[in-house]
Structures are given as structure tokens and as C-alpha cells.
Amino acid sequence: MGVLKTYGEFLPLTPDTPSINLGEGNTPLVRSQNLERELKVGELHFKLEGCNPTGSFKDRGMVVAVARAVEAKSEALICASTGNTSASAAAYGAHLGVKTFVLVPQGNISLGKLAQAMMYGANILAIRGNFDQALKLVLELTQKHPLTLVNSLNLHRIEGQKTAAFEIVDSLLDAPDLLFIPVGNAGNITAYWKGFKEYCELRKARKRPQMMGFQAQGAAPIVLGHPVENPETIATAIRIGNPASWKKAEEARDESGGMIGSVSDEEILEAYQELAQKEGIFGEPASAASLAGLIKLIRCGEDFSQKRIVCIITGSGLKDPDTALRAASPPQELEMDINLIEDALGL
Ligand code: AN7
């Protein structure tokens, strides 16, 4: 049905907003089959945002931002992106026939995301710089030209993304005790917190979760308390050194009694594989930062045995085949001989 129709009453829509829908939202909330027991968590769920139409949570906000841009007769959309925003903007731009410009950091965007933006027909520039520098340029361009910014500084993005919090409450009949979420530009943690607060005010939830955000160790400005000039991490989606929603992420952390921590690339890769091999859930590396954060806290002695926890898996693992092929074992090659095959399979 789509986010606009399902949650329209909570979104900044007008009677003139086009009613569009690429099938975003209504993503599965899946109960853990193995890690819940191994990690001794009371209840562990994964929210599979990779099931959105372009394979990430960005679609929830993009549908609102692009519908409103079309309503305002915008000539073109523009964003800087580590990949997922560009794929989503390009898809909704194509769906509504609006030109889409994207600036991505050359060499640091995963293959699937680049393929998506190309296929949807966006005008893509791979700049010789990082995401933070690309965003700065995009903001300058929007000052000079009549372009609609569709980064999460566009508050319609945040409004759309808060619907994921609504879905979690609608499905659990309350907010979880804790929400684990990757943090990059910090729009998503801002959006979830807004969603949980609104549902609580409307008495659809009795409580609000502690917001547990995780950045990659080489790109952890909020944890360090200062911008990181040259952010580095294998999780290219969150390779961000100066998040646009920094202050709002801190508010979410402080108002909820949560935390923003960091996880190393090794911890991210471990969680990435655990999630795939123990749960059958293939998230992209940045997505695994949420689970990596949970595992890290448990190793440090935290007891979550009485807690209900949701980990947000923000994007699909298929977006980054290169990292998957490096992380997992390659197939064994073999002649077409049944005896050799039986031997190889240990049958
Ligand atoms: C899979 O696409 O910033 O903290 O330009 O793709 O709201 O930025 C992506 C971010 C987490 C972090 N997981 O969310 C972009 C971009 C995935 C992501 C994040 C991103 P924010």
C-alpha cells in the first residue's frame, strides 16, 4: 500500500500531494532464531529494511520528499550520497519523471548502489572527495539553483522514515526496551526517535525505547565529540565524518537514556556474517553495525536477559557483493563426476 497511504495522517501531506507508492514500508519484523538464545537476550527482533523497493530504509523518506517536490513543481532533485540515498532518489525521480542529480564519493560506493542509480537513469557525478565534501557542494548548488535537496536535511525525509518506528509499535503492540541502529549522517536515528515519541504521545505505545546508535570506529564523530576529516570504514554507507543531524542524534540519545557508541570493522564483519549464517538475514555491512553494537555490549557484561530488543537492518546485503565475496568462503570448483562430488560433500 505504501507509506503515504498507510500513515498519511501522520505525514506532512496536502490534498495536492501526488499519491505515489513503489511498495515502500510494511517491512518484516523477524524474531531471532539463534542469536537471541546465544546472546541471552529476552527477545530479539530484526527489522528488515532491505525489503524496501530499492533495498534500503531510504525509500520511506524519499517517497514523501519526492511527492512534495513534485507537488511544488520542482525541476530536479539533488543529493550527496554514500549510495543508498542516490539509489532511492533515482528510483522515485524516475517513477515521477523528475530529473535526479547525485554526487557520490568516487571509489567508495558499493557496486549494487552504483548500478541502481545508473539503471534508474540518474545523472551521477563521482567526485574526488568524501561524502561530507559532496554534501557541502550539494548544499552550495541548492543555494544557487532551483533544485530540491533530498538528503535528510529535507525534513520530509525524516517524516517518512519515522514510519518504521510506527510499524515496530504496531507489530509489537508497544515500543521495544532498546533499539539498536547504525548511525551515519544521523537522519535515521532522528526519525525513529521522532516516530516513537509521537506514537507515545498518541498513546499507541506505553513507553519509548532507549536509542542505541552505532558508528563505525573510523567514522565515529559523535562518539569522539568532533568531526572526522578522513573517515574510513569498510561499511561505506556510514563512512561519514560530520553528520548533518548530529545534534538531533545527541538529543535522541540523551532524551531516551541511550548511547551512541562505535564498532570496529572487524566487529562489523563478524556481525555481518553471524546475521547471515545464524539468522538467514543478509544485510549490508553498515546494517550489521546495529547487531555488532549489541554483541559488543553483551561481551562487556551487559545483561539484556529481561529486555525486548529490535535491531534495524537498514539495507540489503546484495548491494555490496564485493564485501560479501571477500568475507565468505568461495565455492569449490569440481569436475562433473558424482564420486568426486560425493567426496567433496562428505556424503
Ligand atoms: C544501509 O545513502 O547516508 O544515519 O547517503 O545506507 O540516517 O545516515 C546512507 C546511510 C545506515 C546511516 N545504513 O543512516 C546515504 C547515506 C545504511 C545506510 C545508514 C545509511 P543515517
Tab-separated table of N, CA and C in Angstrom, residues 139-296:
chain	number	residue	atom	x	y	z
A	139	LEU	N	24.859	21.393	-1.018
A	139	LEU	CA	24.173	22.499	-0.333
A	139	LEU	C	24.446	23.819	-1.053
A	140	GLU	N	25.675	23.997	-1.531
A	140	GLU	CA	26.002	25.199	-2.298
A	140	GLU	C	25.177	25.259	-3.577
A	141	LEU	N	25.059	24.133	-4.248
A	141	LEU	CA	24.299	24.085	-5.513
A	141	LEU	C	22.825	24.416	-5.289
A	142	THR	N	22.275	23.940	-4.145
A	142	THR	CA	20.847	24.210	-3.909
A	142	THR	C	20.611	25.680	-3.568
A	143	GLN	N	21.654	26.366	-3.091
A	143	GLN	CA	21.533	27.819	-2.857
A	143	GLN	C	21.458	28.570	-4.179
A	144	LYS	N	22.199	28.057	-5.169
A	144	LYS	CA	22.343	28.791	-6.432
A	144	LYS	C	21.305	28.443	-7.477
A	145	HIS	N	20.734	27.220	-7.378
A	145	HIS	CA	19.840	26.741	-8.441
A	145	HIS	C	18.537	26.192	-7.852
A	146	PRO	N	17.477	26.221	-8.648
A	146	PRO	CA	16.192	25.721	-8.133
A	146	PRO	C	16.138	24.196	-8.124
A	147	LEU	N	16.846	23.603	-7.184
A	147	LEU	CA	16.897	22.148	-7.079
A	147	LEU	C	16.321	21.746	-5.727
A	148	THR	N	15.650	20.588	-5.672
A	148	THR	CA	15.162	20.123	-4.370
A	148	THR	C	16.178	19.192	-3.737
A	149	LEU	N	16.638	19.587	-2.553
A	149	LEU	CA	17.574	18.747	-1.792
A	149	LEU	C	16.812	17.546	-1.233
A	150	VAL	N	17.292	16.340	-1.499
A	150	VAL	CA	16.615	15.172	-0.927
A	150	VAL	C	17.502	14.393	0.045
A	151	ASN	N	18.547	15.048	0.556
A	151	ASN	CA	19.252	14.479	1.718
A	151	ASN	C	18.341	14.648	2.937
A	152	SER	N	18.758	14.035	4.070
A	152	SER	CA	17.845	14.043	5.227
A	152	SER	C	17.755	15.398	5.917
A	153	LEU	N	18.489	16.408	5.415
A	153	LEU	CA	18.253	17.784	5.864
A	153	LEU	C	16.893	18.254	5.373
A	154	ASN	N	16.380	17.599	4.343
A	154	ASN	CA	14.995	17.799	3.897
A	154	ASN	C	14.097	17.079	4.909
A	155	LEU	N	13.333	17.853	5.680
A	155	LEU	CA	12.611	17.248	6.809
A	155	LEU	C	11.507	16.287	6.381
A	156	HIS	N	11.109	16.351	5.112
A	156	HIS	CA	10.139	15.364	4.635
A	156	HIS	C	10.722	13.950	4.674
A	157	ARG	N	12.042	13.878	4.511
A	157	ARG	CA	12.723	12.576	4.609
A	157	ARG	C	12.551	11.990	6.017
A	158	ILE	N	12.793	12.822	7.019
A	158	ILE	CA	12.692	12.375	8.414
A	158	ILE	C	11.260	11.943	8.714
A	159	GLU	N	10.304	12.733	8.217
A	159	GLU	CA	8.891	12.401	8.456
A	159	GLU	C	8.555	11.025	7.903
A	160	GLY	N	8.990	10.754	6.689
A	160	GLY	CA	8.698	9.448	6.088
A	160	GLY	C	9.396	8.313	6.827
A	161	GLN	N	10.626	8.562	7.232
A	161	GLN	CA	11.402	7.490	7.875
A	161	GLN	C	10.881	7.137	9.266
A	162	LYS	N	10.173	8.072	9.897
A	162	LYS	CA	9.655	7.769	11.237
A	162	LYS	C	8.590	6.657	11.186
A	163	THR	N	8.055	6.378	9.998
A	163	THR	CA	7.015	5.343	9.895
A	163	THR	C	7.543	3.960	10.265
A	164	ALA	N	8.862	3.776	10.211
A	164	ALA	CA	9.414	2.472	10.610
A	164	ALA	C	9.205	2.249	12.110
A	165	ALA	N	9.308	3.323	12.888
A	165	ALA	CA	9.041	3.216	14.329
A	165	ALA	C	7.568	2.869	14.553
A	166	PHE	N	6.689	3.495	13.772
A	166	PHE	CA	5.255	3.173	13.886
A	166	PHE	C	5.020	1.687	13.624
A	167	GLU	N	5.647	1.181	12.576
A	167	GLU	CA	5.437	-0.237	12.226
A	167	GLU	C	5.890	-1.171	13.349
A	168	ILE	N	7.008	-0.823	13.975
A	168	ILE	CA	7.512	-1.679	15.063
A	168	ILE	C	6.494	-1.710	16.205
A	169	VAL	N	5.988	-0.555	16.570
A	169	VAL	CA	4.995	-0.497	17.652
A	169	VAL	C	3.702	-1.193	17.225
A	170	ASP	N	3.266	-0.966	16.004
A	170	ASP	CA	2.043	-1.615	15.524
A	170	ASP	C	2.192	-3.129	15.585
A	171	SER	N	3.411	-3.622	15.388
A	171	SER	CA	3.556	-5.062	15.363
A	171	SER	C	3.844	-5.658	16.746
A	172	LEU	N	4.587	-4.960	17.601
A	172	LEU	CA	4.861	-5.485	18.959
A	172	LEU	C	3.806	-5.034	19.977
A	173	LEU	N	2.938	-4.127	19.563
A	173	LEU	CA	1.905	-3.517	20.419
A	173	LEU	C	2.498	-2.641	21.530
A	174	ASP	N	3.773	-2.359	21.429
A	174	ASP	CA	4.433	-1.367	22.283
A	174	ASP	C	5.814	-1.123	21.682
A	175	ALA	N	6.516	-0.130	22.190
A	175	ALA	CA	7.901	0.067	21.758
A	175	ALA	C	8.759	-1.013	22.412
A	176	PRO	N	9.874	-1.373	21.790
A	176	PRO	CA	10.817	-2.291	22.461
A	176	PRO	C	11.514	-1.560	23.613
A	177	ASP	N	12.263	-2.296	24.434
A	177	ASP	CA	13.031	-1.651	25.502
A	177	ASP	C	14.227	-0.897	24.920
A	178	LEU	N	14.869	-1.540	23.938
A	178	LEU	CA	16.034	-0.904	23.308
A	178	LEU	C	15.967	-1.056	21.800
A	179	LEU	N	16.443	-0.023	21.093
A	179	LEU	CA	16.526	-0.052	19.646
A	179	LEU	C	17.979	0.155	19.233
A	180	PHE	N	18.533	-0.818	18.515
A	180	PHE	CA	19.918	-0.711	18.026
A	180	PHE	C	19.887	-0.315	16.557
A	181	ILE	N	20.685	0.702	16.203
A	181	ILE	CA	20.590	1.274	14.855
A	181	ILE	C	21.951	1.832	14.415
A	182	PRO	N	22.329	1.592	13.154
A	182	PRO	CA	23.569	2.199	12.653
A	182	PRO	C	23.392	3.711	12.511
A	183	VAL	N	24.481	4.450	12.680
A	183	VAL	CA	24.428	5.911	12.547
A	183	VAL	C	25.486	6.374	11.545
A	184	GLY	N	25.030	7.127	10.537
A	184	GLY	CA	25.942	7.706	9.558
A	184	GLY	C	25.760	9.209	9.566
A	185	ASN	N	24.836	9.683	8.738
A	185	ASN	CA	24.522	11.109	8.704
A	185	ASN	C	23.530	11.471	9.807
A	186	ALA	N	23.048	10.446	10.512
A	186	ALA	CA	22.221	10.561	11.723
A	186	ALA	C	20.764	10.959	11.486
A	187	GLY	N	20.316	10.878	10.244
A	187	GLY	CA	18.907	11.151	9.958
A	187	GLY	C	17.990	10.054	10.471
A	188	ASN	N	18.428	8.821	10.358
A	188	ASN	CA	17.527	7.722	10.688
A	188	ASN	C	17.263	7.609	12.187
A	189	ILE	N	18.292	7.769	12.999
A	189	ILE	CA	18.084	7.697	14.455
A	189	ILE	C	17.171	8.858	14.886
A	190	THR	N	17.323	9.999	14.214
A	190	THR	CA	16.458	11.157	14.465
A	190	THR	C	15.004	10.822	14.129
A	191	ALA	N	14.826	10.164	12.986
A	191	ALA	CA	13.479	9.839	12.512
A	191	ALA	C	12.800	8.809	13.426
A	192	TYR	N	13.514	7.771	13.798
A	192	TYR	CA	12.934	6.749	14.687
A	192	TYR	C	12.513	7.379	16.012
A	193	TRP	N	13.381	8.213	16.553
A	193	TRP	CA	13.067	8.814	17.855
A	193	TRP	C	11.811	9.684	17.751
A	194	LYS	N	11.705	10.430	16.638
A	194	LYS	CA	10.501	11.244	16.422
A	194	LYS	C	9.262	10.347	16.356
A	195	GLY	N	9.383	9.248	15.628
A	195	GLY	CA	8.258	8.321	15.481
A	195	GLY	C	7.840	7.709	16.812
A	196	PHE	N	8.796	7.269	17.597
A	196	PHE	CA	8.464	6.664	18.894
A	196	PHE	C	7.830	7.689	19.833
A	197	LYS	N	8.349	8.908	19.815
A	197	LYS	CA	7.781	9.941	20.695
A	197	LYS	C	6.338	10.257	20.291
A	198	GLU	N	6.112	10.372	18.971
A	198	GLU	CA	4.760	10.711	18.518
A	198	GLU	C	3.758	9.604	18.878
A	199	TYR	N	4.176	8.353	18.684
A	199	TYR	CA	3.256	7.248	18.986
A	199	TYR	C	2.982	7.155	20.485
A	200	CYS	N	3.950	7.556	21.280
A	200	CYS	CA	3.775	7.538	22.726
A	200	CYS	C	2.787	8.625	23.135
A	201	GLU	N	2.948	9.808	22.534
A	201	GLU	CA	2.021	10.904	22.832
A	201	GLU	C	0.595	10.547	22.440
A	202	LEU	N	0.457	9.780	21.376
A	202	LEU	CA	-0.871	9.364	20.917
A	202	LEU	C	-1.369	8.134	21.679
A	203	ARG	N	-0.598	7.678	22.625
A	203	ARG	CA	-0.919	6.512	23.463
A	203	ARG	C	-1.026	5.220	22.670
A	204	LYS	N	-0.332	5.179	21.554
A	204	LYS	CA	-0.276	3.917	20.808
A	204	LYS	C	0.833	3.048	21.380
A	205	ALA	N	1.752	3.670	22.118
A	205	ALA	CA	2.800	2.924	22.826
A	205	ALA	C	2.806	3.422	24.261
A	206	ARG	N	3.152	2.526	25.201
A	206	ARG	CA	3.197	2.931	26.611
A	206	ARG	C	4.552	3.520	26.966
A	207	LYS	N	5.585	3.051	26.237
A	207	LYS	CA	6.928	3.537	26.569
A	207	LYS	C	7.682	3.913	25.306
A	208	ARG	N	8.893	4.431	25.509
A	208	ARG	CA	9.780	4.767	24.400
A	208	ARG	C	11.069	3.980	24.604
A	209	PRO	N	11.699	3.561	23.509
A	209	PRO	CA	12.906	2.736	23.695
A	209	PRO	C	14.129	3.567	24.019
A	210	GLN	N	15.125	2.921	24.612
A	210	GLN	CA	16.453	3.532	24.693
A	210	GLN	C	17.049	3.433	23.304
A	211	MET	N	17.542	4.554	22.793
A	211	MET	CA	18.100	4.588	21.439
A	211	MET	C	19.597	4.289	21.500
A	212	MET	N	19.995	3.182	20.861
A	212	MET	CA	21.378	2.722	20.901
A	212	MET	C	21.972	2.825	19.497
A	213	GLY	N	22.654	3.925	19.221
A	213	GLY	CA	23.215	4.157	17.891
A	213	GLY	C	24.657	3.692	17.804
A	214	PHE	N	25.037	3.169	16.645
A	214	PHE	CA	26.432	2.739	16.471
A	214	PHE	C	27.045	3.272	15.185
A	215	GLN	N	28.203	3.915	15.353
A	215	GLN	CA	29.002	4.381	14.223
A	215	GLN	C	30.163	3.418	14.018
A	216	ALA	N	30.777	3.490	12.842
A	216	ALA	CA	31.995	2.707	12.609
A	216	ALA	C	33.145	3.423	13.297
A	217	GLN	N	34.067	2.633	13.865
A	217	GLN	CA	35.150	3.223	14.655
A	217	GLN	C	35.960	4.284	13.886
A	218	GLY	N	36.197	4.053	12.594
A	218	GLY	CA	36.978	5.004	11.797
A	218	GLY	C	36.153	6.181	11.301
A	219	ALA	N	34.876	6.214	11.684
A	219	ALA	CA	33.970	7.279	11.240
A	219	ALA	C	32.982	7.550	12.372
A	220	ALA	N	33.549	7.893	13.544
A	220	ALA	CA	32.722	8.000	14.747
A	220	ALA	C	32.764	9.403	15.365
A	221	PRO	N	32.405	10.432	14.602
A	221	PRO	CA	32.497	11.801	15.108
A	221	PRO	C	31.674	12.048	16.371
A	222	ILE	N	30.481	11.459	16.442
A	222	ILE	CA	29.618	11.753	17.602
A	222	ILE	C	30.231	11.144	18.862
A	223	VAL	N	30.843	9.983	18.708
A	223	VAL	CA	31.489	9.332	19.854
A	223	VAL	C	32.707	10.146	20.292
A	224	LEU	N	33.482	10.617	19.309
A	224	LEU	CA	34.700	11.367	19.614
A	224	LEU	C	34.408	12.792	20.077
A	225	GLY	N	33.260	13.326	19.633
A	225	GLY	CA	32.914	14.699	20.003
A	225	GLY	C	33.493	15.749	19.071
A	226	HIS	N	34.022	15.297	17.936
A	226	HIS	CA	34.489	16.260	16.924
A	226	HIS	C	34.419	15.615	15.541
A	227	PRO	N	34.310	16.440	14.484
A	227	PRO	CA	34.240	15.873	13.125
A	227	PRO	C	35.502	15.076	12.794
A	228	VAL	N	35.341	14.089	11.938
A	228	VAL	CA	36.472	13.275	11.488
A	228	VAL	C	36.744	13.664	10.041
A	229	GLU	N	37.947	14.171	9.779
A	229	GLU	CA	38.232	14.730	8.465
A	229	GLU	C	38.306	13.659	7.379
A	230	ASN	N	38.961	12.560	7.708
A	230	ASN	CA	39.091	11.473	6.725
A	230	ASN	C	38.488	10.183	7.258
A	231	PRO	N	37.155	10.096	7.256
A	231	PRO	CA	36.513	8.894	7.797
A	231	PRO	C	36.871	7.664	6.956
A	232	GLU	N	37.077	6.545	7.625
A	232	GLU	CA	37.386	5.293	6.924
A	232	GLU	C	36.656	4.133	7.580
A	233	THR	N	35.982	3.321	6.786
A	233	THR	CA	35.398	2.066	7.267
A	233	THR	C	35.016	1.222	6.063
A	234	ILE	N	35.012	-0.073	6.285
A	234	ILE	CA	34.553	-0.997	5.251
A	234	ILE	C	33.061	-0.791	4.974
A	235	ALA	N	32.342	-0.271	5.970
A	235	ALA	CA	30.901	-0.025	5.826
A	235	ALA	C	30.716	1.327	5.141
A	236	THR	N	30.887	1.357	3.820
A	236	THR	CA	30.927	2.628	3.091
A	236	THR	C	29.655	3.459	3.273
A	237	ALA	N	28.536	2.820	3.559
A	237	ALA	CA	27.278	3.566	3.744
A	237	ALA	C	27.383	4.559	4.892
A	238	ILE	N	28.181	4.235	5.916
A	238	ILE	CA	28.282	5.109	7.083
A	238	ILE	C	29.692	5.711	7.207
A	239	ARG	N	30.340	5.865	6.069
A	239	ARG	CA	31.675	6.482	6.025
A	239	ARG	C	31.469	7.993	5.987
A	240	ILE	N	31.088	8.546	7.144
A	240	ILE	CA	30.666	9.948	7.243
A	240	ILE	C	31.339	10.574	8.466
A	241	GLY	N	31.975	11.732	8.265
A	241	GLY	CA	32.775	12.332	9.334
A	241	GLY	C	32.145	13.533	10.009
A	242	ASN	N	31.045	14.031	9.429
A	242	ASN	CA	30.431	15.236	10.006
A	242	ASN	C	28.919	15.196	9.774
A	243	PRO	N	28.214	14.361	10.548
A	243	PRO	CA	26.795	14.104	10.282
A	243	PRO	C	25.913	15.353	10.334
A	244	ALA	N	25.016	15.446	9.356
A	244	ALA	CA	24.136	16.614	9.259
A	244	ALA	C	23.199	16.707	10.467
A	245	SER	N	22.738	15.567	10.978
A	245	SER	CA	21.779	15.594	12.104
A	245	SER	C	22.457	15.257	13.435
A	246	TRP	N	23.677	15.662	13.576
A	246	TRP	CA	24.495	15.399	14.765
A	246	TRP	C	23.744	15.755	16.060
A	247	LYS	N	23.262	17.012	16.136
A	247	LYS	CA	22.614	17.490	17.367
A	247	LYS	C	21.358	16.673	17.691
A	248	LYS	N	20.594	16.362	16.639
A	248	LYS	CA	19.351	15.629	16.871
A	248	LYS	C	19.626	14.193	17.307
A	249	ALA	N	20.727	13.646	16.827
A	249	ALA	CA	21.103	12.295	17.268
A	249	ALA	C	21.474	12.323	18.748
A	250	GLU	N	22.166	13.368	19.164
A	250	GLU	CA	22.518	13.505	20.588
A	250	GLU	C	21.258	13.685	21.436
A	251	GLU	N	20.297	14.428	20.900
A	251	GLU	CA	19.028	14.594	21.618
A	251	GLU	C	18.326	13.249	21.794
A	252	ALA	N	18.291	12.461	20.713
A	252	ALA	CA	17.646	11.141	20.787
A	252	ALA	C	18.342	10.296	21.846
A	253	ARG	N	19.655	10.323	21.821
A	253	ARG	CA	20.455	9.571	22.798
A	253	ARG	C	20.119	10.022	24.227
A	254	ASP	N	20.143	11.337	24.454
A	254	ASP	CA	20.013	11.846	25.820
A	254	ASP	C	18.575	11.752	26.332
A	255	GLU	N	17.608	12.103	25.484
A	255	GLU	CA	16.210	12.035	25.929
A	255	GLU	C	15.775	10.597	26.204
A	256	SER	N	16.384	9.646	25.488
A	256	SER	CA	15.946	8.247	25.642
A	256	SER	C	16.777	7.493	26.668
A	257	GLY	N	17.821	8.129	27.190
A	257	GLY	CA	18.719	7.415	28.105
A	257	GLY	C	19.509	6.340	27.394
A	258	GLY	N	19.786	6.566	26.112
A	258	GLY	CA	20.535	5.580	25.323
A	258	GLY	C	21.996	5.929	25.207
A	259	MET	N	22.589	5.516	24.105
A	259	MET	CA	24.014	5.805	23.899
A	259	MET	C	24.331	5.821	22.411
A	260	ILE	N	25.435	6.455	22.066
A	260	ILE	CA	25.988	6.310	20.722
A	260	ILE	C	27.414	5.819	20.905
A	261	GLY	N	27.679	4.641	20.368
A	261	GLY	CA	28.983	4.011	20.523
A	261	GLY	C	29.588	3.718	19.169
A	262	SER	N	30.726	3.029	19.197
A	262	SER	CA	31.346	2.683	17.921
A	262	SER	C	31.724	1.208	17.908
A	263	VAL	N	31.813	0.673	16.693
A	263	VAL	CA	32.234	-0.717	16.491
A	263	VAL	C	33.298	-0.739	15.399
A	264	SER	N	34.287	-1.624	15.568
A	264	SER	CA	35.381	-1.705	14.606
A	264	SER	C	34.917	-2.424	13.336
A	265	ASP	N	35.692	-2.297	12.278
A	265	ASP	CA	35.365	-3.015	11.045
A	265	ASP	C	35.328	-4.525	11.295
A	266	GLU	N	36.225	-5.030	12.151
A	266	GLU	CA	36.222	-6.469	12.466
A	266	GLU	C	34.908	-6.849	13.136
A	267	GLU	N	34.453	-6.022	14.069
A	267	GLU	CA	33.184	-6.313	14.759
A	267	GLU	C	32.008	-6.236	13.784
A	268	ILE	N	32.067	-5.296	12.864
A	268	ILE	CA	31.008	-5.166	11.848
A	268	ILE	C	30.986	-6.414	10.961
A	269	LEU	N	32.160	-6.841	10.515
A	269	LEU	CA	32.221	-8.014	9.622
A	269	LEU	C	31.782	-9.288	10.337
A	270	GLU	N	32.104	-9.396	11.621
A	270	GLU	CA	31.677	-10.569	12.379
A	270	GLU	C	30.146	-10.605	12.478
A	271	ALA	N	29.550	-9.474	12.828
A	271	ALA	CA	28.090	-9.412	12.959
A	271	ALA	C	27.406	-9.651	11.609
A	272	TYR	N	28.012	-9.129	10.558
A	272	TYR	CA	27.527	-9.285	9.164
A	272	TYR	C	27.408	-10.777	8.816
A	273	GLN	N	28.435	-11.540	9.205
A	273	GLN	CA	28.411	-12.976	8.913
A	273	GLN	C	27.486	-13.737	9.854
A	274	GLU	N	27.479	-13.375	11.120
A	274	GLU	CA	26.587	-14.037	12.090
A	274	GLU	C	25.124	-13.888	11.659
A	275	LEU	N	24.800	-12.682	11.238
A	275	LEU	CA	23.422	-12.385	10.836
A	275	LEU	C	23.011	-13.259	9.648
A	276	ALA	N	23.906	-13.405	8.698
A	276	ALA	CA	23.600	-14.213	7.512
A	276	ALA	C	23.566	-15.697	7.877
A	277	GLN	N	24.569	-16.152	8.625
A	277	GLN	CA	24.720	-17.594	8.831
A	277	GLN	C	23.878	-18.136	9.974
A	278	LYS	N	23.531	-17.296	10.935
A	278	LYS	CA	22.730	-17.794	12.062
A	278	LYS	C	21.272	-17.370	12.014
A	279	GLU	N	20.963	-16.413	11.128
A	279	GLU	CA	19.573	-15.964	11.051
A	279	GLU	C	19.000	-16.032	9.635
A	280	GLY	N	19.871	-16.205	8.636
A	280	GLY	CA	19.370	-16.179	7.258
A	280	GLY	C	19.016	-14.769	6.810
A	281	ILE	N	19.672	-13.775	7.408
A	281	ILE	CA	19.385	-12.376	7.059
A	281	ILE	C	20.655	-11.747	6.486
A	282	PHE	N	20.577	-11.347	5.230
A	282	PHE	CA	21.736	-10.786	4.527
A	282	PHE	C	21.577	-9.271	4.476
A	283	GLY	N	22.217	-8.606	5.434
A	283	GLY	CA	22.191	-7.140	5.449
A	283	GLY	C	23.497	-6.627	4.881
A	284	GLU	N	23.539	-5.374	4.523
A	284	GLU	CA	24.821	-4.832	4.054
A	284	GLU	C	25.715	-4.535	5.267
A	285	PRO	N	27.028	-4.353	5.061
A	285	PRO	CA	27.927	-4.182	6.200
A	285	PRO	C	27.480	-3.084	7.186
A	286	ALA	N	27.092	-1.914	6.679
A	286	ALA	CA	26.669	-0.834	7.589
A	286	ALA	C	25.505	-1.273	8.464
A	287	SER	N	24.607	-2.065	7.910
A	287	SER	CA	23.436	-2.541	8.657
A	287	SER	C	23.836	-3.377	9.849
A	288	ALA	N	24.936	-4.114	9.685
A	288	ALA	CA	25.375	-5.027	10.737
A	288	ALA	C	25.950	-4.270	11.934
A	289	ALA	N	26.160	-2.963	11.799
A	289	ALA	CA	26.676	-2.180	12.931
A	289	ALA	C	25.699	-2.224	14.107
A	290	SER	N	24.398	-2.363	13.829
A	290	SER	CA	23.433	-2.425	14.936
A	290	SER	C	23.656	-3.702	15.762
A	291	LEU	N	23.731	-4.835	15.091
A	291	LEU	CA	23.967	-6.103	15.793
A	291	LEU	C	25.369	-6.120	16.411
A	292	ALA	N	26.346	-5.563	15.698
A	292	ALA	CA	27.710	-5.520	16.231
A	292	ALA	C	27.733	-4.754	17.555
A	293	GLY	N	26.967	-3.691	17.630
A	293	GLY	CA	26.884	-2.913	18.870
A	293	GLY	C	26.285	-3.727	20.002
A	294	LEU	N	25.235	-4.465	19.690
A	294	LEU	CA	24.603	-5.315	20.712
A	294	LEU	C	25.585	-6.374	21.216
A	295	ILE	N	26.260	-7.046	20.273
A	295	ILE	CA	27.213	-8.098	20.655
A	295	ILE	C	28.331	-7.497	21.525
A	296	LYS	N	28.793	-6.327	21.137
A	296	LYS	CA	29.879	-5.677	21.891
A	296	LYS	C	29.462	-5.395	23.336
